[in-house]
Amino acid sequence: MASWSSDTPCSCDCFVSVPPASAIPAVIFAKNSDRPRDEVQEVVFVPAGTHAPGSRLQCTYIEVEQVSRTHAVILSRPSWLWGAEMGANEHGVCIGNEAVWTKEPVGEGEALLGMDLLRLALERSSSALEALRVITDLLARYGQGGSCREDPTPFCYHNTFLLADRTEAWVLETAGRLWAAQRIQEGARNISNQLSVGTDISAEHADLRTHALAQGWWDGQSTFDFAQVFSLTQQPVRMEAAKARFRAGQQLLQQQQGGITAEVMMGILRNKESGICMDSGGFRTTASMVSILPRDPTQPCVHFLTATPDPSRSVFKPFIFGAGAAQAPQVLSPTFGARDPVQTQPRFQTQVDRRHTLYLRHQVALGLIESEQDRGQQLRQKQRDLEQEGLEAARRLLAGEQVPPPQELGGLFQAFVERESQVYA
């Protein structure tokens, strides 16, 4: 059965701050996506849509039924698949997912990837709770499965999710089609490639406890602790490393309780000492995202995305849903149609170049940063200045000091992508 091995990438970190942990009246969401080193993530904008009754939707491996209306979404996704590692929708819902292995065996068949479930939930929900219900309903109907990397050797896992909206957050953790969830109404929370929902269960699969009892994992008398009952007895090495990252993430959040901002979250995502900013062997942090979700529904949500690897040497660029929102072509990977290795059978027997324009220019800039001290320092300063400009624009907007027309707001991300491309030209 394909699952994990000692050298496969299996690390990500998600964070959320709910007032009063936040410095402002807003929920703040953040994620580092840690993936195979050479995998490219693109940032994709998908507008809202309407769909004919009976329509079918092709996800990464399987088809599902389409709904009549889908919401506009911004996605950071590995460019070979349909779903996403993280993203947000026009209603201020944000979701990040992570790999997890439990006592429940990982299926070998192709089904919905956790990344597919994430995108489907964003397209179909207007709150974090509704997104949770979308995921669990699809999980019950279709299950989860299929290889999660672009490689002939299958790499399969189950998923945990951090879901947030303007008012609250949910941690949803799965084991096959089973699941448990914890509601977060205040404070800060993080997840890191392990089960973390213990006895504080806010919602769960109807058969969760009876299944655990039947398997002999729970005695039916003691307090039911989901993480304890379903976690593997013998953890792989990288799962032990995830525990260290989880504790480090908790500490970093705790140190900033009451003062957590988007900049604080960016700093946490850039923390290399803890391993949260990953760069080890065959995998690294390939993309990052931070979102500000104001409690005031009249204020726009602001989502910062890198579209490039290593947040410590990338620029978080602001995206706001608005009338002028459109796809930024510089962060869209090339497509290969029927020749794509994910479309042909057997899958992933060949490789294609999925690097988008910004990725290519960013890689050249990283080379200069590493090899030419003076030029590298100049580039890093330009990156920092551009990011600060975006953060200041968000601050003024949320403070009501400067409210550009909707057309200008919608084009903000594309404008920053173009400017970053010029920095590297």
XYZ file of C-alpha atoms in Angstrom:
425
model
C 0.000 0.000 0.000
C 1.442 3.378 -1.043
C 1.628 5.873 1.753
C 4.686 7.549 3.281
C 8.373 6.762 3.213
C 11.316 8.264 5.063
C 12.260 10.573 2.207
C 8.856 11.757 1.034
C 7.738 15.352 1.664
C 5.034 15.484 4.281
C 5.204 18.832 6.011
C 3.035 21.947 6.055
C 2.023 24.437 8.715
C -1.266 26.336 9.059
C -2.025 29.082 11.555
C -5.036 31.139 12.579
C -5.577 33.976 15.021
C -9.077 34.832 16.224
C -9.682 37.967 18.352
C -8.625 38.734 21.027
C -5.403 37.044 19.880
C -5.287 39.337 16.832
C -4.074 42.904 17.190
C -7.029 44.132 15.128
C -10.684 43.042 14.979
C -9.981 40.426 12.328
C -9.312 36.738 11.927
C -5.827 36.199 10.457
C -5.030 33.023 8.524
C -1.639 31.779 7.318
C -0.105 28.748 5.640
C 3.221 27.470 4.338
C 2.872 24.813 1.647
C 5.820 22.408 1.861
C 6.082 20.260 -1.255
C 8.627 18.535 -3.522
C 11.495 20.941 -4.120
C 10.994 21.445 -7.859
C 7.205 21.521 -7.833
C 5.761 24.812 -9.108
C 2.777 26.491 -7.476
C 0.674 28.860 -9.503
C -1.843 31.408 -8.227
C -5.151 30.981 -10.025
C -8.181 33.270 -9.956
C -11.460 31.571 -10.841
C -14.504 33.861 -11.180
C -17.941 32.951 -9.854
C -19.967 30.806 -12.211
C -23.363 29.265 -12.891
C -23.744 25.704 -14.125
C -26.460 23.761 -15.897
C -28.425 21.112 -13.977
C -26.783 17.715 -14.204
C -23.335 19.130 -14.995
C -20.283 17.069 -14.075
C -16.970 18.439 -12.848
C -13.566 16.871 -13.546
C -11.286 17.116 -10.517
C -7.701 15.811 -10.469
C -8.609 12.133 -10.932
C -12.382 11.698 -10.763
C -15.598 13.478 -11.738
C -18.140 14.780 -9.222
C -21.530 16.400 -9.632
C -21.401 20.145 -10.185
C -23.523 22.602 -8.182
C -25.677 25.300 -9.751
C -23.477 28.189 -8.579
C -19.816 28.437 -7.576
C -18.125 31.328 -5.784
C -15.090 33.266 -7.003
C -11.848 31.886 -5.568
C -8.141 32.682 -5.445
C -6.020 29.524 -5.224
C -2.381 28.658 -4.621
C -1.979 25.227 -6.144
C 0.597 22.752 -7.447
C 0.272 23.457 -11.156
C -0.271 19.828 -12.194
C -3.534 19.269 -10.315
C -7.082 20.646 -10.153
C -7.369 21.410 -6.444
C -5.283 23.695 -4.238
C -2.995 23.704 -1.214
C -4.584 26.890 0.124
C -6.936 29.601 -0.982
C -9.837 31.913 -0.263
C -13.213 32.791 -1.718
C -15.169 35.978 -2.239
C -17.034 35.479 1.069
C -13.904 35.563 3.191
C -13.528 31.814 3.691
C -9.903 30.554 3.808
C -8.733 26.931 3.893
C -5.370 25.195 4.129
C -4.792 21.433 4.162
C -2.046 19.130 5.418
C -0.998 15.507 5.045
C -1.677 13.114 7.903
C -1.364 9.375 8.494
C -3.531 7.530 11.023
C -4.428 3.982 12.045
C -7.023 4.050 9.292
C -5.278 2.668 6.167
C -4.614 4.913 3.188
C -6.536 3.623 0.170
C -4.721 2.860 -3.072
C -7.537 3.869 -5.413
C -7.997 7.275 -7.023
C -10.662 9.427 -5.429
C -10.719 13.082 -4.356
C -7.420 14.537 -3.200
C -7.502 16.611 -0.041
C -6.543 19.507 -2.305
C -9.616 18.820 -4.448
C -11.803 18.845 -1.342
C -10.283 22.194 -0.374
C -11.120 23.839 -3.691
C -14.598 22.323 -3.836
C -15.310 23.694 -0.360
C -14.144 27.187 -1.295
C -16.249 27.198 -4.447
C -19.360 26.005 -2.612
C -19.385 27.670 0.828
C -19.941 31.083 2.365
C -18.672 30.267 5.876
C -16.068 28.049 7.511
C -18.782 25.804 8.960
C -20.449 25.421 5.581
C -17.058 24.575 4.056
C -16.583 21.873 6.684
C -19.943 20.377 5.764
C -19.083 20.441 2.059
C -15.846 18.546 2.714
C -17.408 15.935 5.004
C -20.352 15.353 2.639
C -17.998 14.853 -0.336
C -15.762 12.648 1.783
C -18.704 10.417 2.620
C -19.755 10.154 -1.018
C -16.433 9.896 -2.851
C -13.716 9.227 -0.266
C -10.157 10.549 -0.490
C -7.269 8.992 -2.353
C -4.796 9.102 -5.206
C -1.176 10.126 -5.480
C -0.464 13.613 -4.189
C 2.733 14.290 -6.092
C 3.820 14.295 -9.712
C 5.916 11.144 -9.628
C 5.586 7.538 -10.846
C 5.921 6.338 -7.226
C 2.570 6.916 -5.503
C 2.492 9.204 -2.480
C -0.827 9.060 -0.660
C -2.181 10.463 2.577
C -5.267 11.564 4.424
C -5.869 15.203 5.301
C -6.354 17.736 8.021
C -7.815 21.169 7.277
C -7.787 24.591 8.890
C -10.877 26.557 7.835
C -11.457 30.206 8.741
C -13.893 33.022 8.040
C -14.516 36.503 9.449
C -15.857 35.212 12.773
C -14.282 31.869 13.643
C -12.137 28.927 12.573
C -12.470 25.149 12.484
C -9.872 22.379 12.586
C -11.122 19.374 10.614
C -9.107 16.159 10.826
C -9.844 13.037 8.808
C -9.043 9.332 8.898
C -10.387 7.797 5.697
C -14.057 8.797 5.568
C -14.148 9.389 9.325
C -13.496 12.787 10.871
C -13.527 14.994 13.957
C -13.617 18.790 14.145
C -12.869 21.489 16.698
C -14.396 24.964 16.650
C -12.082 27.910 17.413
C -13.981 31.007 18.528
C -11.078 32.865 20.137
C -7.314 32.613 20.511
C -4.661 31.220 18.197
C -4.341 27.709 16.751
C -1.989 25.838 14.440
C -1.799 22.431 12.738
C 1.305 20.557 11.534
C 0.890 17.135 9.883
C -0.516 15.321 12.889
C -3.820 14.782 14.600
C -4.358 17.542 17.143
C -8.091 17.405 17.943
C -8.178 15.671 21.307
C -11.155 15.585 23.680
C -12.451 19.036 22.655
C -14.561 17.757 19.758
C -17.221 20.122 18.421
C -18.513 17.842 15.637
C -17.709 14.328 14.431
C -18.640 11.542 12.018
C -21.634 9.554 13.295
C -19.661 6.295 13.270
C -16.365 7.637 14.615
C -16.570 6.125 18.118
C -18.275 2.871 17.169
C -15.565 2.267 14.552
C -12.800 2.959 17.064
C -14.488 0.608 19.537
C -14.874 -2.150 16.925
C -11.192 -1.870 15.966
C -10.099 -2.148 19.591
C -8.546 1.330 19.532
C -10.860 2.629 22.284
C -12.372 0.848 25.256
C -15.665 2.738 25.146
C -15.283 3.800 28.793
C -12.414 6.258 28.956
C -12.699 9.831 27.702
C -12.594 9.768 23.908
C -9.474 11.527 22.619
C -9.527 11.537 18.812
C -5.815 12.257 18.341
C -4.810 9.622 20.868
C -7.199 6.972 19.557
C -6.493 7.393 15.826
C -2.800 8.360 15.750
C -0.301 5.710 14.671
C 1.287 3.864 17.573
C 4.686 4.022 15.881
C 5.197 7.375 14.213
C 7.456 7.775 11.152
C 10.478 10.016 11.625
C 8.956 12.944 9.759
C 5.819 12.782 11.914
C 8.052 13.182 14.958
C 9.592 16.231 13.262
C 6.074 17.564 12.721
C 5.501 17.436 16.480
C 8.489 19.718 16.992
C 7.182 22.155 14.366
C 3.732 22.052 15.952
C 5.160 22.949 19.372
C 7.339 25.688 17.859
C 4.317 27.119 16.058
C 2.328 27.122 19.297
C 5.128 28.976 21.072
C 5.506 31.559 18.316
C 1.767 32.244 18.391
C 1.734 32.387 22.196
C 4.554 34.933 22.241
C 2.429 37.263 20.082
C -0.981 36.699 21.742
C -3.027 39.878 21.485
C -0.655 41.383 18.944
C -0.916 39.044 15.976
C -0.974 40.844 12.630
C -0.411 39.836 9.027
C 3.241 40.841 9.428
C 3.584 38.661 12.520
C 2.166 35.712 10.584
C 4.584 36.372 7.726
C 7.420 36.356 10.238
C 6.283 32.978 11.598
C 6.091 31.532 8.085
C 9.664 32.750 7.510
C 11.019 31.099 10.657
C 13.739 28.684 9.511
C 15.046 27.692 12.941
C 11.796 25.890 13.769
C 11.549 24.212 10.371
C 8.319 26.066 9.627
C 10.097 27.682 6.683
C 11.155 24.363 5.186
C 14.267 23.745 3.106
C 15.497 20.217 3.630
C 16.539 17.539 1.176
C 13.957 16.935 -1.502
C 11.342 19.389 -0.314
C 10.870 22.983 0.717
C 8.235 25.649 1.267
C 7.026 26.151 -2.305
C 4.400 28.855 -1.646
C 2.891 30.831 1.237
C -0.284 32.736 2.048
C -1.521 35.130 4.752
C -5.079 36.518 4.917
C -6.740 39.306 6.910
C -10.471 38.629 7.452
C -12.020 41.689 9.155
C -14.944 41.171 11.502
C -16.645 44.183 9.880
C -18.417 42.789 6.785
C -18.186 46.173 5.047
C -14.396 45.905 4.967
C -12.697 43.798 2.293
C -10.638 40.740 3.107
C -7.002 41.026 2.037
C -5.072 37.933 0.953
C -1.293 37.956 0.527
C 0.260 35.276 -1.707
C 3.854 34.650 -2.779
C 3.491 32.377 -5.875
C 7.202 31.599 -5.374
C 9.174 29.314 -3.021
C 10.848 30.225 0.282
C 8.854 33.005 1.975
C 12.050 34.347 3.553
C 13.125 35.396 0.052
C 9.737 36.034 -1.541
C 7.238 38.882 -1.673
C 3.756 38.570 -0.166
C 1.497 40.360 -2.665
C -2.046 41.561 -1.809
C -5.153 40.210 -3.530
C -8.643 41.652 -2.977
C -11.830 40.362 -4.572
C -13.350 43.165 -6.616
C -14.848 44.121 -9.949
C -11.432 44.206 -11.614
C -10.136 40.900 -10.253
C -8.573 38.822 -13.017
C -5.903 36.214 -13.632
C -2.344 37.502 -13.410
C -0.690 35.760 -16.380
C 2.812 35.928 -14.867
C 1.826 33.414 -12.128
C -0.068 30.996 -14.375
C 1.804 27.881 -15.464
C 1.766 26.581 -19.050
C -0.731 23.839 -19.913
C -0.138 20.681 -21.937
C -3.600 19.310 -22.714
C -3.755 15.613 -23.563
C 0.053 15.417 -23.405
C 0.093 16.291 -19.713
C 1.667 13.450 -17.687
C -1.236 13.604 -15.233
C -3.702 12.922 -18.071
C -1.940 9.995 -19.714
C -1.988 6.380 -18.495
C 0.032 5.236 -16.676
C 0.381 8.618 -15.027
C 3.562 10.632 -14.429
C 5.863 8.698 -16.752
C 7.320 11.889 -18.250
C 8.100 15.388 -17.000
C 7.143 18.797 -18.350
C 8.326 22.316 -17.503
C 5.552 23.959 -15.471
C 7.492 27.059 -14.399
C 5.562 30.307 -14.826
C 7.137 33.666 -15.652
C 7.431 34.974 -12.092
C 8.841 31.650 -10.887
C 11.553 31.740 -13.556
C 12.538 35.327 -12.762
C 12.451 34.653 -9.028
C 14.810 31.689 -9.461
C 17.306 33.890 -11.286
C 17.006 36.474 -8.496
C 17.640 33.801 -5.838
C 20.809 32.841 -7.669
C 22.002 36.443 -7.566
C 21.094 36.798 -3.895
C 23.222 33.757 -3.119
C 26.169 34.529 -5.418
C 26.505 38.319 -5.615
C 26.436 39.998 -2.221
C 25.901 43.611 -3.310
C 23.371 42.836 -6.028
C 21.670 40.341 -3.743
C 21.267 42.894 -0.976
C 19.756 45.351 -3.436
C 17.264 42.762 -4.641
C 16.276 41.799 -1.095
C 15.728 45.458 -0.211
C 13.517 45.919 -3.262
C 11.539 42.847 -2.239
C 11.071 44.192 1.289
C 10.076 47.654 0.038
C 7.479 46.214 -2.342
C 5.991 43.994 0.369
C 5.834 46.889 2.832
C 4.017 48.932 0.226
C 1.394 46.211 -0.040
C 1.042 45.936 3.727
C 0.693 49.704 4.044
C -1.964 49.768 1.322
C -3.902 47.108 3.236
C -3.522 49.017 6.500
C -4.814 52.268 4.976
C -7.686 50.443 3.327
C -8.815 48.710 6.524
C -8.410 51.937 8.510
C -10.686 53.727 6.052
C -7.932 56.177 5.112
C -7.883 55.285 1.442
C -10.609 53.427 -0.430
C -9.778 52.979 -4.130
C -12.572 52.188 -6.596
C -13.510 48.462 -6.874
C -11.852 48.165 -10.292
C -8.542 49.297 -8.810
C -8.854 46.980 -5.803
C -9.522 43.979 -8.019
C -6.394 44.681 -10.048
C -4.111 45.112 -7.034
C -2.551 41.657 -7.124
C -1.790 41.812 -10.821
C -0.184 45.234 -10.381
C 2.104 43.926 -7.622
C 2.996 40.811 -9.639
C 3.999 43.027 -12.566
C 6.120 45.218 -10.316
C 7.854 42.217 -8.756
C 8.578 40.859 -12.223
C 10.189 44.203 -13.076
C 12.360 44.004 -9.946
C 13.840 40.754 -11.275
C 14.105 41.859 -14.920
